[in-house]
Coordinates of C-alpha atoms and ligand atoms in Angstrom, one line a residue:
X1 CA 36.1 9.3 -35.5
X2 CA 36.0 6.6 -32.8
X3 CA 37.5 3.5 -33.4
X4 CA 36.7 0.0 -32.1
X5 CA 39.4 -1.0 -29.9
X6 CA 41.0 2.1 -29.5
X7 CA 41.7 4.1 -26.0
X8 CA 40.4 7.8 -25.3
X9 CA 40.5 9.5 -22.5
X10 CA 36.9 11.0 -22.3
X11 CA 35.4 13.0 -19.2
X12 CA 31.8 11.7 -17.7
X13 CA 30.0 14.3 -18.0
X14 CA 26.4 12.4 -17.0
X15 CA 24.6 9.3 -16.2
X16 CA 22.4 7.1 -18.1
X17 CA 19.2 5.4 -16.7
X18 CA 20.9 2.2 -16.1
X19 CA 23.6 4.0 -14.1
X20 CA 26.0 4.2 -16.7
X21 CA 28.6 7.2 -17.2
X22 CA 28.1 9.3 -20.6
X23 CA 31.1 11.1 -21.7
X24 CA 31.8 11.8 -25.7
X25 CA 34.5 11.8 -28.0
X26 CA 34.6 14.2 -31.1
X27 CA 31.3 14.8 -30.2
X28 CA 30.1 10.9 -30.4
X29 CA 28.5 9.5 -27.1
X30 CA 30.4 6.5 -25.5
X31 CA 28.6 5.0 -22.8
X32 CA 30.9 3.7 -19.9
X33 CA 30.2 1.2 -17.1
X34 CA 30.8 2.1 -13.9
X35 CA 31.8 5.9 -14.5
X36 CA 30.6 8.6 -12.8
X37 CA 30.0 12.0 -14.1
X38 CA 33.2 14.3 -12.8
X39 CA 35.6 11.5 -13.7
X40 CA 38.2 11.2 -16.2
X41 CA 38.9 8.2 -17.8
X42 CA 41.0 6.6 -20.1
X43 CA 38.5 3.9 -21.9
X44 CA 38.8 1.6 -24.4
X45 CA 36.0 1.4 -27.1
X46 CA 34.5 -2.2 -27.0
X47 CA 31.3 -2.0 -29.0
X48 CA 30.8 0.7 -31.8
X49 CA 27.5 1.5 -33.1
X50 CA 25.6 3.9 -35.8
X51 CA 25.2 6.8 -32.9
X52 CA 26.9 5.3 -29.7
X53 CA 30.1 3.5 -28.6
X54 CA 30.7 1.8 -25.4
X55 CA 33.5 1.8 -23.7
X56 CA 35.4 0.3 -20.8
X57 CA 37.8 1.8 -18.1
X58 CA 41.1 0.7 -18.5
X59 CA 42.2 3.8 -15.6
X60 CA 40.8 6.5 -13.6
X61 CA 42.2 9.4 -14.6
X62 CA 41.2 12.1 -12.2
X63 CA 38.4 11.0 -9.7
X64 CA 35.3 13.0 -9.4
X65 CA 35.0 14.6 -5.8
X66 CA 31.3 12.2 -5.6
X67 CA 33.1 9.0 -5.9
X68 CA 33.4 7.0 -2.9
X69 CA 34.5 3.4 -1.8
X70 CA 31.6 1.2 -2.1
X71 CA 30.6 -0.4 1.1
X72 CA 29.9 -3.7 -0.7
X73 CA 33.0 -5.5 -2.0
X74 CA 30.8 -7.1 -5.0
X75 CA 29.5 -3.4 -6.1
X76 CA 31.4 -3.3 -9.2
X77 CA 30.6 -6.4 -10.7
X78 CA 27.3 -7.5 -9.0
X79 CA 23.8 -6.5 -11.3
X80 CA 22.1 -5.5 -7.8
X81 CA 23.4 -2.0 -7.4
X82 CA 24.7 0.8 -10.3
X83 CA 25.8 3.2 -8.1
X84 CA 27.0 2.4 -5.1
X85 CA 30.5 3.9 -5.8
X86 CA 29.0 7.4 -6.0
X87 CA 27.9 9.3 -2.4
X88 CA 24.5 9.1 -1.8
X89 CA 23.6 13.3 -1.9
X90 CA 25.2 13.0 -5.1
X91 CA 23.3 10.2 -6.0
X92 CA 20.3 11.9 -4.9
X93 CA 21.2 15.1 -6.9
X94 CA 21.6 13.3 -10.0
X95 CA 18.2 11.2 -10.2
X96 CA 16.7 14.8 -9.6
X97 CA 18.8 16.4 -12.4
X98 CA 17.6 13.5 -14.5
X99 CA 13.7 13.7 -14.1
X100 CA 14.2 17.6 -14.8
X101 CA 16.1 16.4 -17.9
X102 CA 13.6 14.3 -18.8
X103 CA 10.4 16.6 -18.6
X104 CA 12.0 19.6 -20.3
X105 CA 13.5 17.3 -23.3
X106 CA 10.9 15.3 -23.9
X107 CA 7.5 16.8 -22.7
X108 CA 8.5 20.4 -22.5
X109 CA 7.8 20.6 -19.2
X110 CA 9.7 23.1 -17.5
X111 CA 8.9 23.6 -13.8
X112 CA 10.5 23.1 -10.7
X113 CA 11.4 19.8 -9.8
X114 CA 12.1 19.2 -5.7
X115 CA 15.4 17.7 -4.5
X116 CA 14.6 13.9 -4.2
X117 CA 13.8 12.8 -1.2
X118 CA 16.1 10.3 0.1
X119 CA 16.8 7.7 3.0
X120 CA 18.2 8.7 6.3
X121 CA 20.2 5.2 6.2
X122 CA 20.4 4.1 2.4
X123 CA 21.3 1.0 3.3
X124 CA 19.5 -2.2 4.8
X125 CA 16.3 -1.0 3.4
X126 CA 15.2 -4.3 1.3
X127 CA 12.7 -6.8 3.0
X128 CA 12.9 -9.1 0.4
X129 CA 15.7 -11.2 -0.8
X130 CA 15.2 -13.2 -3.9
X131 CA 18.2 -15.3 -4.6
X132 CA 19.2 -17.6 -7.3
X133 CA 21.6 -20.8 -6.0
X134 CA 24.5 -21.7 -7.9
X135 CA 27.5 -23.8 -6.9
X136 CA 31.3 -23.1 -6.9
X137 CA 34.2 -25.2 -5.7
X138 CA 30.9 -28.0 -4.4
X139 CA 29.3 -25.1 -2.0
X140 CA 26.1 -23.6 -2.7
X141 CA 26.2 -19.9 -3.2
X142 CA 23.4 -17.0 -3.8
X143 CA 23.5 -13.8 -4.8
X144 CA 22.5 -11.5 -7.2
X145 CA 23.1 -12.3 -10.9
X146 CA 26.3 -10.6 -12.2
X147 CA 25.5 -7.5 -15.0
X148 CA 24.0 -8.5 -17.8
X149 CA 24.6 -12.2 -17.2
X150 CA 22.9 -15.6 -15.0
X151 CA 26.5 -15.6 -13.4
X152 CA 25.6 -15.6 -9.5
X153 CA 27.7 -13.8 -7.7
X154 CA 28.1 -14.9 -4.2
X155 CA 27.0 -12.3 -1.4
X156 CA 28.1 -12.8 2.1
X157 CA 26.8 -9.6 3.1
X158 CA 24.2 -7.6 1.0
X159 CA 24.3 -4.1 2.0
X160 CA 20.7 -3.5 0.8
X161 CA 19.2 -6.1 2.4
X162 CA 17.9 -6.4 5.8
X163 CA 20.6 -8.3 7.7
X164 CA 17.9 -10.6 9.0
X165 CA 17.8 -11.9 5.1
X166 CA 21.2 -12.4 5.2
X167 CA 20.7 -14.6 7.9
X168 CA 18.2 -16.8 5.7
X169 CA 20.5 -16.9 3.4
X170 CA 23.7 -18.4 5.4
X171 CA 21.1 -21.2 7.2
X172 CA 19.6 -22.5 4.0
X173 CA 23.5 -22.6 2.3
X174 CA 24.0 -24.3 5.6
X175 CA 21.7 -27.1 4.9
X176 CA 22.4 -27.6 1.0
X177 CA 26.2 -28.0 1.9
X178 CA 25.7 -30.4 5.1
X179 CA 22.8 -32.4 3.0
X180 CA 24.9 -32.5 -0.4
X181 CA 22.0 -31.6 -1.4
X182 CA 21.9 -30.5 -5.3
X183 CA 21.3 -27.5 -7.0
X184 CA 19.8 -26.4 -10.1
X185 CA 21.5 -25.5 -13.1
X186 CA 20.0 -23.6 -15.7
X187 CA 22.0 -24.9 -18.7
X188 CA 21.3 -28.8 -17.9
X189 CA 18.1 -27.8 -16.1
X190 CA 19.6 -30.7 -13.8
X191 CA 19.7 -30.4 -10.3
X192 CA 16.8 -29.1 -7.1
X193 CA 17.6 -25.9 -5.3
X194 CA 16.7 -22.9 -7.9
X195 CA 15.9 -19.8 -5.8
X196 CA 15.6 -18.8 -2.2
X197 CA 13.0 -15.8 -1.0
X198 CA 12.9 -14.2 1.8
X199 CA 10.5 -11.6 2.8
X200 CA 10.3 -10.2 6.4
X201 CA 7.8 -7.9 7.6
X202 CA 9.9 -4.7 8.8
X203 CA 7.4 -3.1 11.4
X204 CA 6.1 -6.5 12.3
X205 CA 9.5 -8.8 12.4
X206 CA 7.7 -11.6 10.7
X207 CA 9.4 -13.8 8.8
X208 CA 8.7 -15.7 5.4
X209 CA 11.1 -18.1 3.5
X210 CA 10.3 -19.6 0.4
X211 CA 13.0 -22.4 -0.8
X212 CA 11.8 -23.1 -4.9
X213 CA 12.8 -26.4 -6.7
X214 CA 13.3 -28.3 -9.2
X215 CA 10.8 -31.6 -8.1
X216 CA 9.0 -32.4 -6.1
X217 CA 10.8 -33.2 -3.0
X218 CA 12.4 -31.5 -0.5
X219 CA 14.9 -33.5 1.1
X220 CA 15.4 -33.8 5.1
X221 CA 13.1 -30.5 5.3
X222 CA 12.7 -30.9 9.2
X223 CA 16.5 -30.1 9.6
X224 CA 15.9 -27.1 7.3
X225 CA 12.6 -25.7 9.7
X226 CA 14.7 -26.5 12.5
X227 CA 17.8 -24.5 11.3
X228 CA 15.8 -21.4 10.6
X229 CA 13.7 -21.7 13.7
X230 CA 17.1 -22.0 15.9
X231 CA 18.2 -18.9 14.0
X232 CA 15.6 -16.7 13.1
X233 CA 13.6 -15.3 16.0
X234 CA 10.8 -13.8 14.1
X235 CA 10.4 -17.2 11.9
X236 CA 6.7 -17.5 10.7
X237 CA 6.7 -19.0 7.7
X238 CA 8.6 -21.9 5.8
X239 CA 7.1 -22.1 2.3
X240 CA 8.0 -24.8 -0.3
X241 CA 7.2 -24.4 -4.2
X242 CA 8.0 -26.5 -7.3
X243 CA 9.5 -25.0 -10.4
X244 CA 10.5 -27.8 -13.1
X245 CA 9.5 -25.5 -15.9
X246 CA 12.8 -24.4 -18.2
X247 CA 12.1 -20.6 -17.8
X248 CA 13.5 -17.4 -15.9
X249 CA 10.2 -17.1 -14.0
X250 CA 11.0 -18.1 -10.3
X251 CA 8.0 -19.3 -9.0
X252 CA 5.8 -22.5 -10.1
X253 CA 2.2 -23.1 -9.7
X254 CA 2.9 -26.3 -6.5
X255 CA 2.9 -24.2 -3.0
X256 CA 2.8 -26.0 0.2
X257 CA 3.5 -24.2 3.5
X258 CA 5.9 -26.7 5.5
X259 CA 5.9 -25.0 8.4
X260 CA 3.6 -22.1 10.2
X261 CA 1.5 -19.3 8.5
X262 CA 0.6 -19.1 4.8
X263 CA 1.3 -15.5 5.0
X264 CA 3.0 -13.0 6.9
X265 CA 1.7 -9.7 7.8
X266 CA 3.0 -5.8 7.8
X267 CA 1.8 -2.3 8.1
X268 CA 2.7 0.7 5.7
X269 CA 1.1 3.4 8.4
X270 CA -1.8 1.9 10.1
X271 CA -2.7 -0.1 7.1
X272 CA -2.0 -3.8 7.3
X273 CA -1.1 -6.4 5.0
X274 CA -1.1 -10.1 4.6
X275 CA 1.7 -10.9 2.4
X276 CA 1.7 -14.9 0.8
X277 CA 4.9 -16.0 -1.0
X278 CA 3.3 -15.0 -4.2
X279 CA 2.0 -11.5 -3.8
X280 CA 3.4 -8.5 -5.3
X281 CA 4.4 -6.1 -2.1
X282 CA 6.7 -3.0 -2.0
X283 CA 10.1 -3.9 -1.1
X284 CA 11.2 -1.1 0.3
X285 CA 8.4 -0.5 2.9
X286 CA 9.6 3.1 4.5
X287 CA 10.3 4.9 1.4
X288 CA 6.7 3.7 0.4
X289 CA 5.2 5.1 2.9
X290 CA 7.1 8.3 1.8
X291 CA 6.2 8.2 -1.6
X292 CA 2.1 7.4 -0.4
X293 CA 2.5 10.0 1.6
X294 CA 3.4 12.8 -0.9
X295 CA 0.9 11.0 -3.1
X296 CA -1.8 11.5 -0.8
X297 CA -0.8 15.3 -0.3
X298 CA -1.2 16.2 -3.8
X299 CA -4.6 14.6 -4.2
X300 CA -5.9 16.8 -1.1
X301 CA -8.6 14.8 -0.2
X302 CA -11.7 15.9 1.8
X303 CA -13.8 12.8 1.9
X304 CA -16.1 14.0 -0.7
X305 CA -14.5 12.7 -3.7
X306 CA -14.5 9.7 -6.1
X307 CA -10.8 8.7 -7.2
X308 CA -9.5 6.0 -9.5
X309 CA -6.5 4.5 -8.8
X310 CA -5.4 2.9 -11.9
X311 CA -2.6 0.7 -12.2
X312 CA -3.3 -0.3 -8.3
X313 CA -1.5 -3.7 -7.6
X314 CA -2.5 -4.8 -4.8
X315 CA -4.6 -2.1 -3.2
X316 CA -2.1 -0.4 -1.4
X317 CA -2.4 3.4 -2.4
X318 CA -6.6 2.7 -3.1
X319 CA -6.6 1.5 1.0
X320 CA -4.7 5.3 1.9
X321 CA -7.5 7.0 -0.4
X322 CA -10.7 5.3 1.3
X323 CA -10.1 6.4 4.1
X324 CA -9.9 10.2 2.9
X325 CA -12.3 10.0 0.5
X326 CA -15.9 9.0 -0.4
X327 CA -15.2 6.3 -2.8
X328 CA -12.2 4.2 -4.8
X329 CA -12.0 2.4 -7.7
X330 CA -8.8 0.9 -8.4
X331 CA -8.0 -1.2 -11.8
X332 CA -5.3 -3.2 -12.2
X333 CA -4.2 -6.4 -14.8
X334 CA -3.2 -9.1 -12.8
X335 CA -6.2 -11.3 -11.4
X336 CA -4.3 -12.2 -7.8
X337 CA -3.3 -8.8 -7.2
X338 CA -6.7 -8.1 -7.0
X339 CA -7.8 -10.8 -4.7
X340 CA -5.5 -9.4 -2.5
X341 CA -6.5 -6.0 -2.9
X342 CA -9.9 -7.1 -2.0
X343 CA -8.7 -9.1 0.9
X344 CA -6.7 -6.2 2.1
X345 CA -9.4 -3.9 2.1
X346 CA -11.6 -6.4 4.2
X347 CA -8.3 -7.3 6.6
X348 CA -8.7 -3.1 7.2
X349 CA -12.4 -2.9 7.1
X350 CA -12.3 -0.6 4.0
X351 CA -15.6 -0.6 2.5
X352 CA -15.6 2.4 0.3
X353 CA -13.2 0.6 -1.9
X354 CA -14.2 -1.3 -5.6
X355 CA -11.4 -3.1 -7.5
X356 CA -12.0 -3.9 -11.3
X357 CA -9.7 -7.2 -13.0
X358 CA -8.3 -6.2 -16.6
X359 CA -6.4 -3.8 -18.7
X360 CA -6.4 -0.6 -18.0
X361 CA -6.9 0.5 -21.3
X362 CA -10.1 -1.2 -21.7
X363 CA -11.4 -1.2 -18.1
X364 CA -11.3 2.7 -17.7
X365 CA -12.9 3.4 -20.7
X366 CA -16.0 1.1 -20.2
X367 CA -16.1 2.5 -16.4
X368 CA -16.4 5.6 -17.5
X369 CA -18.8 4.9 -20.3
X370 CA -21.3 3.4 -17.4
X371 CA -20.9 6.7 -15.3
X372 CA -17.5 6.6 -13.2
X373 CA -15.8 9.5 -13.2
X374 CA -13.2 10.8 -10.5
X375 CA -12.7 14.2 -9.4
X376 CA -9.5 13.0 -8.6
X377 CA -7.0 9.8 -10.8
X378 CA -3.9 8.4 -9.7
X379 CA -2.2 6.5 -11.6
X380 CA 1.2 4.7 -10.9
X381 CA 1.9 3.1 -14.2
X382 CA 4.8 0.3 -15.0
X383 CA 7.6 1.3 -17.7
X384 CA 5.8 2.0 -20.8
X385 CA 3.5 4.5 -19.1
X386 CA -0.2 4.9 -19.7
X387 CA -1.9 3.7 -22.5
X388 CA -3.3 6.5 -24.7
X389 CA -6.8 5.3 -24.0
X390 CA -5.9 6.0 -20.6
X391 CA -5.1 9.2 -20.8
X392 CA -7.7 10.6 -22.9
X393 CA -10.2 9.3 -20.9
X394 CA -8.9 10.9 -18.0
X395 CA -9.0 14.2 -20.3
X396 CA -12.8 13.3 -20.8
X397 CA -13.5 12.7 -17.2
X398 CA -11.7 16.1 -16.3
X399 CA -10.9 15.5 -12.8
X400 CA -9.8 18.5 -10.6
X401 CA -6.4 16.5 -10.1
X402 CA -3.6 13.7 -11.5
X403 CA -2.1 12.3 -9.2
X404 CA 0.9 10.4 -11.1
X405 CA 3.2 8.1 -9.4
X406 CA 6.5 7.5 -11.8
X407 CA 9.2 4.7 -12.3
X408 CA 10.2 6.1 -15.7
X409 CA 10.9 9.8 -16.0
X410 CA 10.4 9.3 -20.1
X411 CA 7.3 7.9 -19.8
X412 CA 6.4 10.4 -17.2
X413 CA 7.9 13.6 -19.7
X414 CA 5.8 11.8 -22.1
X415 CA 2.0 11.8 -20.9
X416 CA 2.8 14.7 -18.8
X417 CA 3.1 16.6 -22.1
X418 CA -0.6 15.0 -23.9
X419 CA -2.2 15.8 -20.2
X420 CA -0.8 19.2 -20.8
X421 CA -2.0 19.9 -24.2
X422 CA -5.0 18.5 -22.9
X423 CA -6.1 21.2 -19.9
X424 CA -3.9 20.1 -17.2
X425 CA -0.7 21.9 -16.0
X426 CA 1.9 20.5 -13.8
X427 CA 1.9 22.1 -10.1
X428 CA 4.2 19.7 -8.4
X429 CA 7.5 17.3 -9.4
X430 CA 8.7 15.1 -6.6
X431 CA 11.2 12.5 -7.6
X432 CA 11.5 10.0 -4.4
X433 CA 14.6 7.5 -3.9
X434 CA 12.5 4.2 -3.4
X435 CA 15.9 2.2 -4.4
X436 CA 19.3 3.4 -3.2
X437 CA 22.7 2.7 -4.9
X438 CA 20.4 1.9 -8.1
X439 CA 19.9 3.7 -11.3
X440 CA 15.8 3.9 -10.3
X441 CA 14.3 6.7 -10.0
X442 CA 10.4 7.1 -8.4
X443 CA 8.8 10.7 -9.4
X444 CA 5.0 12.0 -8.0
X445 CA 3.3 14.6 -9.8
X446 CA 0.5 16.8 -9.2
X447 CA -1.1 18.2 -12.4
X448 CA -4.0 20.6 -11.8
X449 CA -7.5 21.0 -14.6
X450 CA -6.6 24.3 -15.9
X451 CA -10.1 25.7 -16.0
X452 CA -13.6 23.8 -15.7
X453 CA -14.7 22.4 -18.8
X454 CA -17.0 25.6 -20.5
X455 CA -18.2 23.3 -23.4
X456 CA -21.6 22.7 -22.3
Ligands
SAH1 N1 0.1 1.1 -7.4 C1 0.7 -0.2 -7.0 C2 1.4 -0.9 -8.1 C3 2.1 -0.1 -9.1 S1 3.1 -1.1 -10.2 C4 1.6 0.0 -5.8 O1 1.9 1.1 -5.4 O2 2.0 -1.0 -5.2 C5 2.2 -1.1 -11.7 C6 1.1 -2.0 -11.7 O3 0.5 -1.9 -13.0 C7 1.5 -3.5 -11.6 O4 0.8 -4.1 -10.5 C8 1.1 -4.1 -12.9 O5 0.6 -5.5 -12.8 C9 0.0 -3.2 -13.4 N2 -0.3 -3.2 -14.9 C10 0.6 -3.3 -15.9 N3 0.0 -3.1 -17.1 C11 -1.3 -2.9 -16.8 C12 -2.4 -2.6 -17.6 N4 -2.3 -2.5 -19.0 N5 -3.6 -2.4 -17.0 C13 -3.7 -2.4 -15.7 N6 -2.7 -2.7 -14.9 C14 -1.5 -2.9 -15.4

């Protein structure tokens, strides 16, 4: 029996997919903040459910050998990382151990699963910094929210982040504090600085900053271009947006570029990509190019074939396809994504590349009802995973290959196990760390047709 309020001393024994330790008592699962499997912890129980408790560390016990100091002096309480307090093979070894988990538990799956592929320097790998602004003691601070709160915790240093966003950061703090200017508070919904974004272009050096308020007006704005330009050598972009709505959404529908380019540009490989304030674009640009690489491996392409790529944001893994194969049609929901997908594949003179506006779960169907079919799908669903629709169209079009790119391993598990029922086997499991020092875990999977459809 666990009791609310009480203290146990429970062993971790794994991690959950938000990064939280699982240890049990009697039996009953207590989840536990911050612990790491290997430790041993005396915890108090603070919430008590029907089949789970949580509980908090009052002491550590006995340390497991994989915890480490945290760089970061935030780490414990800041929402931005889960794990930075465990050493990164470890870390790495874990998110393996928990796509494995996943596909055997939940879709049966058993087959080998590689060691994920990690970072050769875990840290500094963001290029985009998107910062709330808060105030304490009259000076502006930014940060990530604190864990399960809007608490902004103040970040002099984010270990994740490029330093150059750091930089940002410091200059526009710089010019709040000398201009008294205000800053936006969510419970009054008084006040004009809500958000600061940042996004730099990491093979380029290009710089975009994005400062998002509350009205209209952005006071003495020159000494703000002229502060970034003095400190920011790769400065291309100063972007102003208004946000008066009440909602957690960060950017409003008012844009105006106050000083240089509308967009900044990139390359993942020799693709290139113009990137506006509002545009979806991976934020972790070399472990991207990792995970498009393995992706492009398993589909084997020998310029013959026609491939969906469902699910495509902004075109990036359809651009990687054209040029390997003989056509691509990539779907995806949100309208400017694909404007930009389009755009992109002009700004690389792709022209084997059609991208369809709308659900996938509609759009796939009626594509394939007018004659599309792939001998190869990718797909590279959010959360929930592919709609069923999805997938048994796919099972109807009976490509050679499916290509799936993860962020969920239950998801995955899931329609891994209906593609398997449904004439597909899985060759390949490569879970790839897109986001150190997080709970997130990215997985590519090659699934093979099992045999050519006889039925005709
Ligand atoms: N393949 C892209 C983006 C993957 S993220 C890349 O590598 O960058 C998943 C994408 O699925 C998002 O762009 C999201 O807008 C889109 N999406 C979510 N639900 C969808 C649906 N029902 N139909 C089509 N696209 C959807």
């Amino acid at each position: 029996m666990v009791i609310l309020g009480e203290k146990y001393k429970i062993n971790i024994e794994d991690m959950g997919h938000n990064g939280e330790g699982i240890g049990r008592v009697d039996g009953f699962t207590v989840f536990i903040d911050g612990g790491i499997p290997g430790d041993y912890v005396l915890a108090e129980i603070s919430t008590l459910k029907k089949n789970y408790a949580v509980g908090e560390i009052k002491e550590i016990l006995d340390e497991s050998e994989d915890r480490i100091d945290p760089l970061c002096s935030v780490a414990s309480i800041c929402g931005g990382c889960q794990i930075m307090h465990m050493d990164y093979a470890a870390q790495l070894k874990i998110k393996e151990k928990r796509v494995r988990e996943n596909l055997q538990r939940i879709g049966k799956i058993n087959t080998i699963v590689h060691p994920t592929i990690g970072m050769h320097n875990p840290y500094e790998y963001r290029n985009k910094a998107q910062f709330p602004v808060g105030v304490i003691d009259g000076k502006a601070i930014m940060g990530f929210y604190k864990r399960g709160s809007h608490d902004i915790v103040q970040t002099d240093n984010c270990n994740i982040q490029s330093p150059i966003n750091t930089e940002v950061i410091e200059s526009v703090r710089k010019y709040i504090d000398d201009n008294r200017i205000s800053v936006y508070n969510e419970k009054t919904r008084k006040g004009l600085i809500r958000h600061v974004v940042t996004k730099i272009g990491f093979t380029t050096g290009e710089v975009m900053v994005v400062v998002i308020t509350n009205g209209k007006k952005l006071p003495n704005q020159d000494e703000l271009i002229e502060l970034l330009k003095s400190k920011i050598t790769g400065l291309k972009s100063v972007i102003h947006n208004v946000n008066d709505k009440n909602t957690n959404v960060i950017f409003g529908n008012e844009t105006k570029t106050i000083y240089g380019v509308d967009k900044i540009v990139d390359y993942i490989g020799d693709l290139k990509f113009n990137i506006s304030a509002h545009s979806f674009y991976q934020v972790n640009p070399i472990q991207t190019e990792v995970l498009y690489g393995k992706a492009m491996e398993y589909a084997n392409l020998s310029g013959t074939e026609n491939v969906f790529d469902i699910y495509c944001g902004i075109g990036t893994i359809s651009l990687f396809v054209a040029k390997k194969a003989k056509r691509v049609w990539g779907v995806e929901v949100i309208k400017s994504a694909i404007e930009d997908a389009k755009e992109n594949a002009k700004a690389n003179n792709v022209k084997n590349a059609d991208f369809y506006v709308g659900k996938a779960e509609v759009v796939i169907p009626k594509l394939y009802k007018e004659g599309k079919a792939a001998d190869v799908v990718i797909v590279d669903p959010p959360r929930k995973g592919c709609e069923q629709s999805v997938l048994e169209t796919i099972v109807s079009m009976n490509p050679k290959r499916v290509v799936y790119v993860s962020c969920n391993p239950a998801t995955l598990a899931r329609d891994l196990a209906y593609l398997e029922e449904n004439g597909f086997t899985t060759k390949e499991v490569q879970p790839v760390d897109m986001f150190p020092h997080t709970a997130h875990v990215e997985t590519v999977v090659l699934m093979s047709r099992v045999k050519v459809n006889t039925m005709f």
